[in-house]
Coordinates of C-alpha atoms and ligand atoms in Angstrom, one line a residue:
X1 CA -139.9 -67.7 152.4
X2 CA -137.5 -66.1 155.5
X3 CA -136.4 -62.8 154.1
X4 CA -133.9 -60.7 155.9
X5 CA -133.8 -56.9 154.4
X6 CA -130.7 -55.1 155.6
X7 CA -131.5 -51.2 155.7
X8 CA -135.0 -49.3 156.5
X9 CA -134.5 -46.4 154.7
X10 CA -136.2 -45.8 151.3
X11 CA -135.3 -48.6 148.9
X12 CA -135.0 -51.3 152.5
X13 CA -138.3 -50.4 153.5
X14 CA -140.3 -50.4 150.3
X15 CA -138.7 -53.6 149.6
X16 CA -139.3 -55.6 153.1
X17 CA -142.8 -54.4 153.0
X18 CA -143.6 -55.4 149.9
X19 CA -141.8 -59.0 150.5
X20 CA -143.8 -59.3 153.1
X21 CA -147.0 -58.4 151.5
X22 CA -146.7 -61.1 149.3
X23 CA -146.4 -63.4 151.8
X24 CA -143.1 -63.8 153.1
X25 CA -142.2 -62.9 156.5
X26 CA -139.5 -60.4 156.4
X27 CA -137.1 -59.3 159.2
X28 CA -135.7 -55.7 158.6
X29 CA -132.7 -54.4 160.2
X30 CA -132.3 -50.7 161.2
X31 CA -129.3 -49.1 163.5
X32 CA -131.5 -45.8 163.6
X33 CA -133.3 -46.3 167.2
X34 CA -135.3 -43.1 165.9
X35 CA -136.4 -44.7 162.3
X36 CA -137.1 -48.3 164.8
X37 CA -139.3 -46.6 167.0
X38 CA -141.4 -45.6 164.6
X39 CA -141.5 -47.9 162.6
X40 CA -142.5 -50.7 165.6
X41 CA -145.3 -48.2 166.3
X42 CA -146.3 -49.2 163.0
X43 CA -145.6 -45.4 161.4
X44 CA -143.7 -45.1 158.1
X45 CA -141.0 -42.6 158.4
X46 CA -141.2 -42.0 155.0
X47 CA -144.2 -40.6 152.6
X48 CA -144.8 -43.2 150.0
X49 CA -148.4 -43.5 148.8
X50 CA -149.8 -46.6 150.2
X51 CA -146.5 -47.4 152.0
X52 CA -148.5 -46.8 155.7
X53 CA -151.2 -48.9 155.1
X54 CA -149.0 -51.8 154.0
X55 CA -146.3 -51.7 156.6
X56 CA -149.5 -51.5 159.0
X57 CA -151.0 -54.2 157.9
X58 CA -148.0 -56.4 157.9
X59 CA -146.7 -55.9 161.2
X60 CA -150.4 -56.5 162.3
X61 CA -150.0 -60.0 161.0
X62 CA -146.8 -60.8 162.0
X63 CA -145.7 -60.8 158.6
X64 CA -142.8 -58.0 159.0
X65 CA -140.8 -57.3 162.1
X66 CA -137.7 -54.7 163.1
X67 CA -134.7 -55.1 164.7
X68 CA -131.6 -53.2 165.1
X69 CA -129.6 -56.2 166.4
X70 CA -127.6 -57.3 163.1
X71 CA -127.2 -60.7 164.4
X72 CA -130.3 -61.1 164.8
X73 CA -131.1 -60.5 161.2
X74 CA -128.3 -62.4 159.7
X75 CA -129.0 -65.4 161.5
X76 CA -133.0 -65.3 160.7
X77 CA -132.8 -66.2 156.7
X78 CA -130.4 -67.3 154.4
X79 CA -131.4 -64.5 152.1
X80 CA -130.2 -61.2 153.1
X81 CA -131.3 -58.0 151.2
X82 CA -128.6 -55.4 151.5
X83 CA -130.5 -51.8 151.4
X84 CA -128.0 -49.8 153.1
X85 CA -127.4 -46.3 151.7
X86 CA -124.5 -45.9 148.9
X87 CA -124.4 -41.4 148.9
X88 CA -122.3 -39.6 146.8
X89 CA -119.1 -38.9 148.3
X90 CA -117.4 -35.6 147.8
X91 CA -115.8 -36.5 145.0
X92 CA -118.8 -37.6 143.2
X93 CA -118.2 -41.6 143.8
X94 CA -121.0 -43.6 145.6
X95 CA -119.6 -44.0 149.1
X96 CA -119.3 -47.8 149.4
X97 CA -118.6 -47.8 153.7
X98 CA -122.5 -48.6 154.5
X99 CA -121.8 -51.8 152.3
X100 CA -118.6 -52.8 153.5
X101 CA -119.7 -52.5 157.0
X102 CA -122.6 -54.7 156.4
X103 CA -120.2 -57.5 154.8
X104 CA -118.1 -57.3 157.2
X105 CA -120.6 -58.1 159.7
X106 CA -122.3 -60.6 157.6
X107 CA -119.4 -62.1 157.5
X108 CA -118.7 -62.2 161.2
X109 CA -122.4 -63.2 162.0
X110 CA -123.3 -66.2 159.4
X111 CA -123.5 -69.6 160.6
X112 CA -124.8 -71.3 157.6
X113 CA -125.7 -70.7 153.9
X114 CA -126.5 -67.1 153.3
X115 CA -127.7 -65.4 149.2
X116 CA -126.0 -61.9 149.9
X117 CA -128.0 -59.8 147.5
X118 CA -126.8 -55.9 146.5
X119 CA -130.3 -54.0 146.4
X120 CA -128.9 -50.7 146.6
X121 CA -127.7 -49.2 143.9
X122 CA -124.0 -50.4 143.8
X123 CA -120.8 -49.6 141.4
X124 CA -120.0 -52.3 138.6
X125 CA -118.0 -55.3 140.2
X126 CA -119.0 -54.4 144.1
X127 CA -119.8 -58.1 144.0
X128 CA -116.5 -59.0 144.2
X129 CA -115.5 -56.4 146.7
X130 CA -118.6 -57.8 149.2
X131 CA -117.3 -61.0 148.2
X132 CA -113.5 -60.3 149.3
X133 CA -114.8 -58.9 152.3
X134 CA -116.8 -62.1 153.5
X135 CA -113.9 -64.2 152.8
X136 CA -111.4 -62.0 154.8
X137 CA -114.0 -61.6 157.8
X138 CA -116.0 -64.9 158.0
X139 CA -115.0 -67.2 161.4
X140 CA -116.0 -70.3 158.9
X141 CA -115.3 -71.8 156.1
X142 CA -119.0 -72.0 155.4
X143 CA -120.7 -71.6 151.3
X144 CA -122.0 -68.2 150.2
X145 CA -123.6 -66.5 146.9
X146 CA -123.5 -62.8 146.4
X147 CA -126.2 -61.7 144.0
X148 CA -127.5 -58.4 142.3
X149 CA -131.3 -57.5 142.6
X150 CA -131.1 -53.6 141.6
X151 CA -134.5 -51.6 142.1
X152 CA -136.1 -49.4 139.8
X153 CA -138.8 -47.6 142.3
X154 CA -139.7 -44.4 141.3
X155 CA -140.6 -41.9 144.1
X156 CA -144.3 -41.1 144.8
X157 CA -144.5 -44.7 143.2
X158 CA -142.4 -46.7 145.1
X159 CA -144.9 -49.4 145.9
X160 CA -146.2 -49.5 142.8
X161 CA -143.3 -50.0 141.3
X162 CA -141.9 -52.8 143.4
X163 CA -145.5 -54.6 142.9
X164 CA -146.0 -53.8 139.0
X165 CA -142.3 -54.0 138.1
X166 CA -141.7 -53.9 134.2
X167 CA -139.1 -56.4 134.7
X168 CA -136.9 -57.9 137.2
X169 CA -133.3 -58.1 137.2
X170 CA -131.5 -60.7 138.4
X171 CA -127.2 -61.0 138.9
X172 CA -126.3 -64.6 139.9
X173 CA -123.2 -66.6 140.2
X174 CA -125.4 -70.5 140.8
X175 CA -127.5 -72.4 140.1
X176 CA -128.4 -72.2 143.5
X177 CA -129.3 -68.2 143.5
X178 CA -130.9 -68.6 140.6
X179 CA -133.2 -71.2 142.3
X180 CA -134.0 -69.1 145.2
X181 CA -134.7 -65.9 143.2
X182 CA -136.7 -68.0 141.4
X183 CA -139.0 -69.2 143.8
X184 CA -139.1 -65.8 145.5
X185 CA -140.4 -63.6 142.9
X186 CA -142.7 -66.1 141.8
X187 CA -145.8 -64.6 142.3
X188 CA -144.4 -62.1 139.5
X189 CA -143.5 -64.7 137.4
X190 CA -147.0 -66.2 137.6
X191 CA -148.3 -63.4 136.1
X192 CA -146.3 -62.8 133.3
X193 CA -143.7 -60.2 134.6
X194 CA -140.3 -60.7 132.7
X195 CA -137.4 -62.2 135.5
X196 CA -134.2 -61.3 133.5
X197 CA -131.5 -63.7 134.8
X198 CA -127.8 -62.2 134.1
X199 CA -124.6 -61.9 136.0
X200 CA -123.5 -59.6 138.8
X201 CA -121.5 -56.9 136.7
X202 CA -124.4 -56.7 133.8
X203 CA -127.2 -56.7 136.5
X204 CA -124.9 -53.8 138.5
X205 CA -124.7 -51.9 135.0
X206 CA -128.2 -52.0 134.1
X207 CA -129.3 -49.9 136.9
X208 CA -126.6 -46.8 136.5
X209 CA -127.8 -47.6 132.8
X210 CA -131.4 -47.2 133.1
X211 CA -131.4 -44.0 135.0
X212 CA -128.9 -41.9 133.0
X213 CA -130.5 -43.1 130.1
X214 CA -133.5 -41.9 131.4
X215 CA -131.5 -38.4 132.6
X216 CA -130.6 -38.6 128.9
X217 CA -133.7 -38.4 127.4
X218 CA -135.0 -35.9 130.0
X219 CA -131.8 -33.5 129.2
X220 CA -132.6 -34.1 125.3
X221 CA -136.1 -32.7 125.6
X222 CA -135.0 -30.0 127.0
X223 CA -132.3 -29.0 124.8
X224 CA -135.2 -29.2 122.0
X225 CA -137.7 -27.3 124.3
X226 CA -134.7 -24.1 124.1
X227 CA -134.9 -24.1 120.0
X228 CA -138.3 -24.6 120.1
X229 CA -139.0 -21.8 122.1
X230 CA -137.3 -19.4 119.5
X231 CA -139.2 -21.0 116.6
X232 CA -142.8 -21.0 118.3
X233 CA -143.7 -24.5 118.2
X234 CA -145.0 -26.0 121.1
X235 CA -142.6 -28.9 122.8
X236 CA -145.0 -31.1 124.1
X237 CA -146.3 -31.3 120.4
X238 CA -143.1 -32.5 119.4
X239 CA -142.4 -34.7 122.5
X240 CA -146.1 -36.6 121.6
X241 CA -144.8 -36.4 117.9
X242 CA -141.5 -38.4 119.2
X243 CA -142.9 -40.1 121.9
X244 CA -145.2 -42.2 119.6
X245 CA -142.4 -44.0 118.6
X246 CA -142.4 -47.2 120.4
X247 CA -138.6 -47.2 120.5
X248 CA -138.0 -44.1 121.7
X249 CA -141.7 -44.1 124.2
X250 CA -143.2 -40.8 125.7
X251 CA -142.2 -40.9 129.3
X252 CA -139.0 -39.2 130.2
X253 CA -140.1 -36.1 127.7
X254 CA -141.4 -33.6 129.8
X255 CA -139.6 -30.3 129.0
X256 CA -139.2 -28.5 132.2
X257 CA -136.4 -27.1 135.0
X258 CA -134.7 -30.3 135.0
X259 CA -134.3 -33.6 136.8
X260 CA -133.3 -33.5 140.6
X261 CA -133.9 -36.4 143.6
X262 CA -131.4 -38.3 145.2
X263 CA -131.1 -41.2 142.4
X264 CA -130.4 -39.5 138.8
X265 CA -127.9 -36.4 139.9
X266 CA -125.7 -38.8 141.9
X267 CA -126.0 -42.5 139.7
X268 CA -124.9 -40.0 136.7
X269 CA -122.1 -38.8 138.3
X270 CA -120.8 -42.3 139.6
X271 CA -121.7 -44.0 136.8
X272 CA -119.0 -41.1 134.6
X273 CA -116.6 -41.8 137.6
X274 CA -117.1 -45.2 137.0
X275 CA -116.6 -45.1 133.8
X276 CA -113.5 -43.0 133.5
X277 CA -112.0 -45.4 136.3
X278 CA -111.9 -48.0 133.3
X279 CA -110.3 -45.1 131.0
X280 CA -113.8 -44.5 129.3
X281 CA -114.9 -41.3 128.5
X282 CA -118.6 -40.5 129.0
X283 CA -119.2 -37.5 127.4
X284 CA -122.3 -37.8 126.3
X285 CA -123.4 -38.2 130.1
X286 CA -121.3 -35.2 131.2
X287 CA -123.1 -33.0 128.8
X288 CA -126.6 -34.5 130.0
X289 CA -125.5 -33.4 133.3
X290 CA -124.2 -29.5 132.0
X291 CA -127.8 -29.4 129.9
X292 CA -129.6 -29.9 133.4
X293 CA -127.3 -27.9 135.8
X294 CA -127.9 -24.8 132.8
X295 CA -132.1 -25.1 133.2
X296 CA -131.7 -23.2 136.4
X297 CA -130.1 -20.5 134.9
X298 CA -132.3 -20.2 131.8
X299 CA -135.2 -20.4 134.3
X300 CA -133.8 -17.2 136.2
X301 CA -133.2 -15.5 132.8
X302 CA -136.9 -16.1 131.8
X303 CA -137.6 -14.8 134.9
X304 CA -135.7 -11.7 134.8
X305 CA -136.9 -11.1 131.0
X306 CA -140.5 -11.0 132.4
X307 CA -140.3 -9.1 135.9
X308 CA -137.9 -7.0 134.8
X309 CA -135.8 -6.0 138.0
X310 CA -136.0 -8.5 140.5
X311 CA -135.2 -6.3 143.4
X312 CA -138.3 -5.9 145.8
X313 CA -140.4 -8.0 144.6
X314 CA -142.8 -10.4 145.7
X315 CA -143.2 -13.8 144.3
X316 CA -145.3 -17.1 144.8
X317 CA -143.1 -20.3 144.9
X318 CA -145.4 -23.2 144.1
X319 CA -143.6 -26.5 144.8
X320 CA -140.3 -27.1 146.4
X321 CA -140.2 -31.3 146.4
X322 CA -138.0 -32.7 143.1
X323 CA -141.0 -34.2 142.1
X324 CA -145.0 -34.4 143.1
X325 CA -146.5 -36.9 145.3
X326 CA -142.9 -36.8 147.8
X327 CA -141.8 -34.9 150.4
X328 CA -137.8 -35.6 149.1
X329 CA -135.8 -32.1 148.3
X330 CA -133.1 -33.6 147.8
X331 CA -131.3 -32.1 144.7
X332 CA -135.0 -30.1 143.9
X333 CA -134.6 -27.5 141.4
X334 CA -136.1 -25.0 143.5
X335 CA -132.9 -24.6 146.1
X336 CA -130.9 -23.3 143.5
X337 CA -133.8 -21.2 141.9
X338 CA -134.8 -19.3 145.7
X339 CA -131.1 -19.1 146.4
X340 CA -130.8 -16.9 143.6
X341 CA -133.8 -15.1 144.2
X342 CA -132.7 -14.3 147.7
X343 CA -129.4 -13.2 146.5
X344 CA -131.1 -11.1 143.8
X345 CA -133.2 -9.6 147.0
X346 CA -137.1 -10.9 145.7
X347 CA -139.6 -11.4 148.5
X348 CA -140.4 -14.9 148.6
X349 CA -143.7 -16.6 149.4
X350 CA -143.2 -20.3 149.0
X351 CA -145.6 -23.3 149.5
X352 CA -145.9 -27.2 148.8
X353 CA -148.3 -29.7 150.1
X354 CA -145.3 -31.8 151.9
X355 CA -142.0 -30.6 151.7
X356 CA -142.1 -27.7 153.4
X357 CA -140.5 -29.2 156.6
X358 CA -138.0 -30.4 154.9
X359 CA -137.2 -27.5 152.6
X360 CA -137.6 -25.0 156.2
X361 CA -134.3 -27.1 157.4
X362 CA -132.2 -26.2 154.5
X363 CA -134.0 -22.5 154.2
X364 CA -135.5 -20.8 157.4
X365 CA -137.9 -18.2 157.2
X366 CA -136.6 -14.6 157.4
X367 CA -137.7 -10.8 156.5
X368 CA -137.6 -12.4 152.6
X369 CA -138.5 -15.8 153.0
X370 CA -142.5 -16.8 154.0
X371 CA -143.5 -20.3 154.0
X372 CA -147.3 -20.9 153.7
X373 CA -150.5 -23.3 154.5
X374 CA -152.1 -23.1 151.5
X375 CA -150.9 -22.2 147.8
X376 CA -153.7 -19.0 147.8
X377 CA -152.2 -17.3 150.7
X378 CA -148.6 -17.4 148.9
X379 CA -150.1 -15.6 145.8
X380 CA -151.6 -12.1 147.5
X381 CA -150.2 -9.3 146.0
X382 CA -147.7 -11.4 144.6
X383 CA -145.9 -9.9 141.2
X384 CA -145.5 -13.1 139.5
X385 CA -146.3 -17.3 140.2
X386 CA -143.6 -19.5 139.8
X387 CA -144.5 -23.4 139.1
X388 CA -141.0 -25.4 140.0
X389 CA -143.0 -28.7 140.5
X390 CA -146.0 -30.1 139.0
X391 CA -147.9 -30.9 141.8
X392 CA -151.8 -32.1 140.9
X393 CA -153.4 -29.9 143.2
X394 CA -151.7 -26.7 141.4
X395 CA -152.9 -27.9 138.2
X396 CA -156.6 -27.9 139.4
X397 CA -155.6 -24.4 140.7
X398 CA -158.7 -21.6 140.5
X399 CA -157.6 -19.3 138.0
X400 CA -159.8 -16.8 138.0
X401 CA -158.9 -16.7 142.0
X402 CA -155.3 -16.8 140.9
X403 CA -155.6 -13.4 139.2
X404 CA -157.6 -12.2 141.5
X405 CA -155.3 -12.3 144.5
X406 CA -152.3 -11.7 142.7
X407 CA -150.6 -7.9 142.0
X408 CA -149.7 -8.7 138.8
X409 CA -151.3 -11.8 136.9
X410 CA -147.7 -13.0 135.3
X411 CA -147.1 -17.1 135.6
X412 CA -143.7 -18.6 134.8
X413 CA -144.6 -22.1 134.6
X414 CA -140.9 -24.2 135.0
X415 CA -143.4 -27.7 134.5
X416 CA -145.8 -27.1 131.6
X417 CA -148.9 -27.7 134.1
X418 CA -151.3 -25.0 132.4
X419 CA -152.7 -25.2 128.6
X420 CA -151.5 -21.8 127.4
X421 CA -155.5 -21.6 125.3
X422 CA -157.0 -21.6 129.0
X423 CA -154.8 -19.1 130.1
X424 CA -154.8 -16.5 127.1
X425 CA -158.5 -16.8 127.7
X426 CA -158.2 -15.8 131.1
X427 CA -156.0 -12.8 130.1
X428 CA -152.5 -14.1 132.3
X429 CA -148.8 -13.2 131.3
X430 CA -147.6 -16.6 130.8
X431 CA -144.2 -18.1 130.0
X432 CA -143.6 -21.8 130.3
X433 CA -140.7 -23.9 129.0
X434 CA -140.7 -24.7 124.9
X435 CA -144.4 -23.0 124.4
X436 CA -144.6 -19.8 122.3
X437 CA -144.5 -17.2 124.9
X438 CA -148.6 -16.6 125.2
X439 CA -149.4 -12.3 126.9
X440 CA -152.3 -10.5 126.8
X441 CA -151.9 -7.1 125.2
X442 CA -149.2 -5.6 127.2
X443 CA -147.3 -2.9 126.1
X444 CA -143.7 -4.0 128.1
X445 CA -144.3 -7.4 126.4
X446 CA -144.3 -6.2 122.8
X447 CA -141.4 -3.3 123.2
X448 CA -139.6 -6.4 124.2
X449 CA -140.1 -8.7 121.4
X450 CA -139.4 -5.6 118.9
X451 CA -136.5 -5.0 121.1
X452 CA -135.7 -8.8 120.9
X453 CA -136.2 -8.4 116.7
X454 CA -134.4 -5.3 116.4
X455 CA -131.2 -7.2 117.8
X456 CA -132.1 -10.0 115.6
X457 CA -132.0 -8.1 112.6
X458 CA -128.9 -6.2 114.0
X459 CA -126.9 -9.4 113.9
X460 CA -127.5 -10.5 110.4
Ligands
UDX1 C1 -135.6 -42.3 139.3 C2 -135.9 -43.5 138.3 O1 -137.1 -43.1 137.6 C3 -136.1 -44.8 139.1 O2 -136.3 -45.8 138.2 C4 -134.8 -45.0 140.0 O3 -135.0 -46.2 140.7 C5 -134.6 -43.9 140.9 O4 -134.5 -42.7 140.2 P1 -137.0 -40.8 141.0 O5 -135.7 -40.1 141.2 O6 -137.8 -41.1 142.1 O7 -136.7 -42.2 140.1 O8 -137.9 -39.8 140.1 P2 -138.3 -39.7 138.6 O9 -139.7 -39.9 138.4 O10 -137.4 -40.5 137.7 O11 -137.9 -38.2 138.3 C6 -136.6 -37.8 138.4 C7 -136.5 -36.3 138.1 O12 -136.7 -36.1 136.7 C8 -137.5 -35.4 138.8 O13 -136.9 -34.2 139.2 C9 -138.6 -35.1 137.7 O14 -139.2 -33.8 137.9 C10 -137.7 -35.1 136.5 N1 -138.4 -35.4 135.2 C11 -138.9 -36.6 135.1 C12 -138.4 -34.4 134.2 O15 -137.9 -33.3 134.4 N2 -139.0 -34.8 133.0 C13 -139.6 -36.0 132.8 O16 -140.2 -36.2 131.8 C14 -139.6 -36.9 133.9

């Protein structure tokens, strides 16, 4: 089939590249002249595994080309992907402009049939907004469907995703849409992958749905991880205990610092607006939120309990992305959790195997902030190792080289990555988050739990 994809940022590009990979040939329109030159070089502007190769391959064979001439695009299918951005405004909506542009000019542009589909993440009843638009703007009187198609692509396995979806949902208003989507994600079909046919307002709920549930479950785990650090027991015994469940399912149940990226913060907080714009209440997702936004401050408090005074001194940062296997900082834990470092006047050594660039533009190096090449160089003489994301290569870290190089051997692991056994064994101070707090024989450590008891008993 002719594809037209509307947007080459992150959800756009995954999705024409994949399209195209399955054998369509896909037209994708970008205004960026910067993201279109690299992208007609055949470079992927973004870091997605696998995503180079593909987009490489496709152009190769004329499967996939870019434009930045909207006409262009409109006029080249009758199914047009919209993958334009939809941020959060300052008010915590999803700016909707991007989209209404793009309507607008649809509109203007379409000289036949067209299947408008929302892609991006969109609020509940945008379909009828795109829909006013195109009637106000179109020259003629000619027939159109607008459809939703939300994505669930994960970062660091945004291909993946796209090619081994665990369903596909589908918001149609015809017979006609339903045909088309029909025929083009039949080569999921084929294969047994679950096409969920619905209508435009359900398909626009499911995706805010889906990912503050899944901010839901994350923000649940943690709230357990907090009483089960006071009662010993290890969290990611209970998660695996929970987990086995099949209806409640083990992904989504890593304790840790909390959930960042440019998708769960912001669909949370639109989806509550969205809510409260129909006088609903969503509580439940505002204290999912206040659970999250609180993991940064009982990070700096576990840090403070084991350094003591901040003040002077040095410590390794290892990770600054929201997640492994990206480059994305956007809402990452760690801004908040250096920013209050800085301001509590630590020496900072950070590192990460891709963000670094990124994180550099939002936090330049100065007489307290270091950014280094390789995750040993940010731990010399260091007086403790923070883990803030759970990046594989820190897992397969060298211990013994880890004490080694550091001044003090204390850890404060924000992402679980180390079996506290291995490291008792290696004799490291090692807090992580829900795991009985495992030391070596350490004289500060135990004046503090009696300190900790005394105040216990004190308050019965
Ligand atoms: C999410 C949804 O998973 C995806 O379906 C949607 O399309 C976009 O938003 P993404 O933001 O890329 O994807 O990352 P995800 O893997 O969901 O992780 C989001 C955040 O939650 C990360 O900061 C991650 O560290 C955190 N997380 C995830 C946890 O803290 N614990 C977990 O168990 C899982």
């Amino acid at each position: 089939m002719k594809i037209t994809v509307i947007g080459a940022g992150y959800v756009g590009l995954v999705t024409a590249v994949c399209l195209a990979d399955i054998g369509n040939t896909v037209i994708c329109v970008e205004k960026s002249s910067a993201t279109l030159d690299e992208l007609n070089r055949g470079m992927s502007p973004i870091y997605e595994p696998s995503l180079q190769e593909m987009l490489q391959k496709n152009v190769d064979e004329e499967r996939l080309i870019f434009t930045h001439i909207m006409e262009e695009g409109i006029k080249f299918s009758d199914i047009l992907f919209v993958c334009v951005g939809t941020p959060e405004s300052k008010v915590g909506k999803a700016d909707m402009s991007q989209v209404e542009e793009v309507s607008r000019q649809i509109a203007e542009n379409m000289d036949s049939y067209k299947l408008i589909i929302e892609k991006s993440t969109v609020p509940v009843n945008t379909h009828k907004l795109i829909k006013r638009t195109i009637k106000r703007y179109a020259r003629k009187n000619l027939e159109f469907d607008i459809a939703s198609n939300p994505e669930f692509l994960r970062e660091g396995f945004a291909v993946h995703d796209f090619m081994n979806p665990d369903r596909i949902i589908v918001g149609v208003e015809s017979k006609r849409a339903e045909n088309q989507f029909r025929e083009l994600y039949k080569p999921f079909t084929d294969i047994g992958i679950n096409l969920i046919i619905t209508k435009n307002a359900a398909a626009e709920i499911i995706k805010y749905a889906s990912n503050s549930f899944l901010a839901i479950k994350i923000s649940y785990i943690n709230m357990l991880a907090d009483l089960c650090e006071r009662i010993n027991v290890d969290i990611n015994m209970v998660a695996d205990g929970i987990g086995a469940d099949k209806r409640i399912g083990r992904d989504f149940l890593n304790a840790g610092v909390g959930y960042g990226g440019s998708c769960l913060p912001k669909d949370i907080k639109a989806f509550i607006n969205i809510a409260e714009s129909y006088g609903v209440d969503f509580s439940l997702l505002k204290e999912t939120e206040k659970i999250n936004k609180n993991r940064i401050n009982q990070f700096l408090e576990k840090i403070e309990d084991n350094l003591w005074s901040i003040k002077d001194k040095k410590i390794a940062v290892w990770g600054l992305s929201f997640k492994p296997d990206t480059d994305d900082i956007r809402e990452t834990p760690s801004l908040d959790i250096i920013k209050r470092l800085v301001d509590a006047q630590a020496y900072l050594m950070l590192y990460d195997p891709k963000a670094t660039d990124n994180f550099k533009k939002l936090v330049p190096e100065n007489n307290q902030i270091k950014y280094l090449k390789d995750k040993y160089e940010a731990l010399i003489d260091a007086d403790a190792l923070l883990i803030i994301t759970e990046w594989k290569e820190f897992k397969e870290a060298n211990l013994d080289r880890v004490k080694e190089l550091m001044n003090i051997p204390l850890i404060i692991d924000g992402r679980n990555i180390f079996d506290p056994e291995v490291i008792k064994n290696k004799e490291f101070d090692y807090y992580s988050i829900g795991r009985d707090p495992v030391k070596s024989d350490n004289e500060e450590y135990f004046e503090y739990i009696i300190k900790k008891e005394d105040s216990n008993i004190e308050n019965i």
